Amino acid sequence: MAPTSLLIANGIGSPAIRTAIRNQRILRLERGLLALPGADPEFVAARRSWALLTCISAGKRYGLWLLHEPAKPHYWHTNGRRTGNFVSHRAALVQRPLDEPVAALPDVLLHSLLCLPALESLVMVECAVNRGDIELSWLLGHLPGRRCGKARNVLAKVDRGADSLLETLARVLFRDAGIRVETQVWIDGIGRVDFLLEGFLIVELDGLAFHLDPRQFKKDRRRDNAAVL
């Protein structure tokens, strides 16, 4: 997708553009905006709104953990133009966006912290932090004032030890229930366990992939037996 002016600036004349549109090699989305056939529908919708995908709508573009797909798209824009039903984000961007109509990762995370319910934004941020994509201190530095108190409370719950969305959810729910939780604890004779609750109860979270691997399944059962002993 590109503005018509960009193609002209790169030496493609208006007659050639009109011919490509007639032959359906290029689609005219609207006046001044062109796309190739088969362009990503989410990108097309964002471009038509002269907006950027952000918040939860941009999460999957960065491979972030998501609790669910958004009910409606989340866009960043400043033009006041509405061409559909979407959630609008207008906070000033802190980083230049990509060539695609997607906000940069730092802005996506900031928008999610200021927009989404706490648990939904937490899993997105914790995924990015654990991959080394961003630092908590950077996010905190861009969330000053009382208006950002909820977002700072979410950041206070981020743990660097989580390996999966499931671990993040379990840890938060355990702690919200008032249970003392230690994560990624090393126990002699067993190894590293996902959780140790109240200093004595071991909790391991195994996804389906582990149970489908016979060797991993046997290894987990040996660890379970050692933990019982």
Coordinates of C-alpha atoms in Angstrom, one line a residue:
M1 CA 0.0 0.0 0.0
A2 CA 1.2 3.5 -0.8
P3 CA 0.0 7.0 -1.5
T4 CA -0.3 7.8 -5.2
S5 CA 2.1 10.7 -4.6
L6 CA 4.8 8.3 -3.5
L7 CA 4.7 6.3 -6.7
I8 CA 4.8 9.5 -8.8
A9 CA 7.8 10.7 -6.7
N10 CA 9.6 7.4 -7.6
G11 CA 9.2 8.0 -11.3
I12 CA 5.9 6.1 -12.0
G13 CA 3.7 8.4 -14.2
S14 CA 0.0 8.9 -13.7
P15 CA -0.8 7.2 -17.1
A16 CA 1.0 4.0 -16.0
I17 CA -0.8 4.1 -12.7
R18 CA -4.2 4.5 -14.4
T19 CA -3.4 1.6 -16.7
A20 CA -2.4 -0.7 -13.8
I21 CA -5.7 0.2 -12.0
R22 CA -7.7 -0.6 -15.1
N23 CA -5.9 -4.0 -15.5
Q24 CA -6.4 -4.6 -11.7
R25 CA -2.7 -4.9 -11.0
I26 CA -3.2 -2.1 -8.5
L27 CA -6.3 -1.4 -6.5
R28 CA -7.4 2.2 -5.7
L29 CA -8.6 2.0 -2.1
E30 CA -9.7 5.7 -2.3
R31 CA -8.5 8.9 -3.8
G32 CA -4.7 9.1 -3.4
L33 CA -4.3 5.6 -1.8
L34 CA -3.3 2.5 -3.7
A35 CA -2.7 -1.2 -2.8
L36 CA -1.7 -4.4 -4.5
P37 CA -4.3 -7.2 -4.8
G38 CA -4.1 -9.5 -1.8
A39 CA -2.9 -6.8 0.6
D40 CA -3.4 -7.6 4.3
P41 CA -7.0 -6.7 5.2
E42 CA -6.1 -5.2 8.6
F43 CA -3.4 -3.0 6.9
V44 CA -5.9 -1.9 4.3
A45 CA -8.5 -1.0 6.9
A46 CA -5.9 1.0 8.9
R47 CA -4.7 2.8 5.8
R48 CA -8.2 3.7 4.9
S49 CA -8.6 5.3 8.3
W50 CA -5.1 7.0 7.9
A51 CA -4.2 5.3 11.1
L52 CA -1.8 2.8 12.7
L53 CA -2.6 -0.5 14.3
T54 CA -1.7 -0.4 18.0
C55 CA -2.5 -1.8 21.4
I56 CA -3.9 -5.3 21.3
S57 CA -4.5 -5.1 17.5
A58 CA -0.8 -4.8 17.0
G59 CA 0.2 -7.4 19.6
K60 CA 0.2 -10.4 17.3
R61 CA 2.3 -8.5 14.8
Y62 CA 5.0 -8.5 17.4
G63 CA 4.4 -12.0 18.6
L64 CA 3.2 -10.9 22.0
W65 CA 1.1 -13.0 24.3
L66 CA -2.6 -12.2 24.0
L67 CA -5.5 -13.4 26.1
H68 CA -7.9 -13.0 23.2
E69 CA -8.4 -11.4 19.8
P70 CA -9.7 -7.8 20.0
A71 CA -13.5 -7.3 19.5
K72 CA -12.8 -4.2 17.4
P73 CA -9.5 -2.8 16.0
H74 CA -7.4 -0.4 18.0
Y75 CA -6.0 2.5 16.0
W76 CA -3.6 5.3 16.7
H77 CA -4.5 8.4 14.7
T78 CA -4.6 12.2 15.0
N79 CA -6.6 13.2 11.9
G80 CA -10.1 12.9 13.6
R81 CA -11.3 10.7 10.8
R82 CA -13.5 7.8 11.5
T83 CA -14.3 5.3 8.8
G84 CA -15.5 2.4 11.0
N85 CA -16.0 1.1 14.5
F86 CA -12.7 1.1 16.3
V87 CA -11.0 2.0 19.6
S88 CA -9.1 5.3 19.2
H89 CA -5.7 6.1 20.7
R90 CA -4.4 9.6 20.4
A91 CA -1.4 9.9 22.8
A92 CA 1.7 11.3 21.1
L93 CA 4.0 8.6 19.7
V94 CA 7.4 8.2 21.3
Q95 CA 9.0 6.3 18.5
R96 CA 8.8 6.5 14.7
P97 CA 6.5 3.8 13.4
L98 CA 7.5 1.1 10.9
D99 CA 6.9 1.4 7.1
E100 CA 3.8 -0.8 7.7
P101 CA 0.7 0.8 9.3
V102 CA 1.7 -0.5 12.8
A103 CA 2.8 1.6 15.8
A104 CA 6.3 0.8 17.1
L105 CA 6.5 -1.8 19.9
P106 CA 7.1 0.8 22.7
D107 CA 4.0 2.7 21.7
V108 CA 2.0 -0.5 21.4
L109 CA 2.9 -1.4 25.0
L110 CA 2.3 2.0 26.4
H111 CA -1.1 2.2 24.7
S112 CA -2.0 -1.3 26.0
L113 CA -1.1 -0.2 29.6
L114 CA -3.3 2.8 29.4
C115 CA -6.2 1.1 27.6
L116 CA -6.7 -2.6 28.5
P117 CA -7.7 -4.4 31.7
A118 CA -4.7 -5.0 33.9
L119 CA -4.3 -8.7 33.1
E120 CA -4.5 -8.3 29.4
S121 CA -1.8 -5.6 29.3
L122 CA 0.4 -7.4 31.8
V123 CA 0.8 -10.5 29.6
M124 CA 1.7 -8.3 26.6
V125 CA 4.3 -6.4 28.6
E126 CA 5.7 -9.4 30.4
C127 CA 6.2 -11.2 27.0
A128 CA 8.2 -8.2 25.6
V129 CA 10.3 -7.8 28.8
N130 CA 11.2 -11.5 29.1
R131 CA 12.3 -11.5 25.4
G132 CA 14.5 -8.5 26.1
D133 CA 12.6 -6.3 23.7
I134 CA 12.1 -3.5 26.2
E135 CA 13.1 -2.4 29.8
L136 CA 10.6 -1.8 32.6
S137 CA 12.5 1.3 33.5
W138 CA 11.8 2.8 30.1
L139 CA 8.1 2.1 30.3
L140 CA 7.9 3.6 33.8
G141 CA 9.7 6.7 32.6
H142 CA 7.0 7.3 30.1
L143 CA 4.1 6.8 32.5
P144 CA 4.2 9.8 34.9
G145 CA 1.4 11.4 36.9
R146 CA -1.7 10.2 38.6
R147 CA -3.4 9.3 35.3
C148 CA -0.9 6.5 34.8
G149 CA -1.2 5.0 38.2
K150 CA -3.1 1.9 37.0
A151 CA -0.4 1.3 34.3
R152 CA 2.4 1.6 36.9
N153 CA 0.6 -0.9 39.1
V154 CA 0.6 -3.4 36.2
L155 CA 4.3 -2.9 35.7
A156 CA 4.9 -3.7 39.4
K157 CA 3.5 -7.2 38.8
V158 CA 5.9 -8.0 35.9
D159 CA 8.1 -11.0 36.6
R160 CA 11.2 -11.8 34.5
G161 CA 11.0 -15.6 35.1
A162 CA 7.8 -16.5 33.2
D163 CA 8.3 -18.7 30.1
S164 CA 4.7 -18.6 28.9
L165 CA 1.4 -16.9 29.1
L166 CA 0.1 -19.8 31.3
E167 CA 2.8 -19.1 33.9
T168 CA 2.1 -15.4 34.0
L169 CA -1.7 -16.1 34.5
A170 CA -1.1 -18.7 37.2
R171 CA 1.4 -16.5 39.1
V172 CA -0.9 -13.5 39.1
L173 CA -4.0 -15.5 40.1
F174 CA -2.1 -17.3 43.0
R175 CA -0.9 -14.0 44.4
D176 CA -4.2 -12.3 44.0
A177 CA -5.6 -15.1 46.1
G178 CA -3.2 -14.2 48.8
I179 CA -0.8 -17.2 48.3
R180 CA 2.9 -16.7 48.7
V181 CA 4.5 -17.6 45.4
E182 CA 8.2 -18.2 44.5
T183 CA 8.9 -18.6 40.8
Q184 CA 11.5 -20.7 39.0
V185 CA 12.9 -22.2 42.2
W186 CA 15.9 -24.6 42.2
I187 CA 15.4 -27.7 44.4
D188 CA 18.2 -30.2 44.8
G189 CA 17.3 -33.6 43.3
I190 CA 14.5 -32.2 41.3
G191 CA 15.8 -29.2 39.4
R192 CA 14.0 -26.0 38.6
V193 CA 10.3 -25.9 39.3
D194 CA 7.8 -23.4 38.0
F195 CA 6.3 -22.4 41.3
L196 CA 6.7 -23.1 45.0
L197 CA 3.6 -22.1 47.0
E198 CA 3.9 -21.2 50.7
G199 CA 7.4 -22.7 50.7
F200 CA 6.3 -26.4 50.3
L201 CA 3.8 -27.0 47.5
I202 CA 5.4 -27.5 44.0
V203 CA 3.3 -26.5 41.0
E204 CA 4.4 -27.4 37.5
L205 CA 2.6 -26.2 34.4
D206 CA 2.9 -28.5 31.4
G207 CA 1.4 -27.6 28.0
L208 CA 0.0 -30.0 25.5
A209 CA 3.3 -30.1 23.5
F210 CA 5.1 -31.7 26.5
H211 CA 2.5 -34.4 26.9
L212 CA 2.8 -35.3 23.2
D213 CA 6.6 -35.8 23.5
P214 CA 7.1 -39.3 25.1
R215 CA 10.6 -38.5 26.4
Q216 CA 9.5 -35.2 27.9
F217 CA 6.5 -36.9 29.4
K218 CA 8.7 -39.6 31.1
K219 CA 11.2 -36.9 32.3
D220 CA 8.3 -34.9 33.9
R221 CA 7.0 -38.0 35.7
R222 CA 10.4 -38.7 37.1
R223 CA 10.6 -35.2 38.4
D224 CA 7.1 -35.5 39.9
N225 CA 8.1 -38.7 41.7
A226 CA 11.3 -37.1 43.0
A227 CA 9.2 -34.1 44.2
V228 CA 6.8 -36.3 46.1
L229 CA 9.7 -38.1 47.8

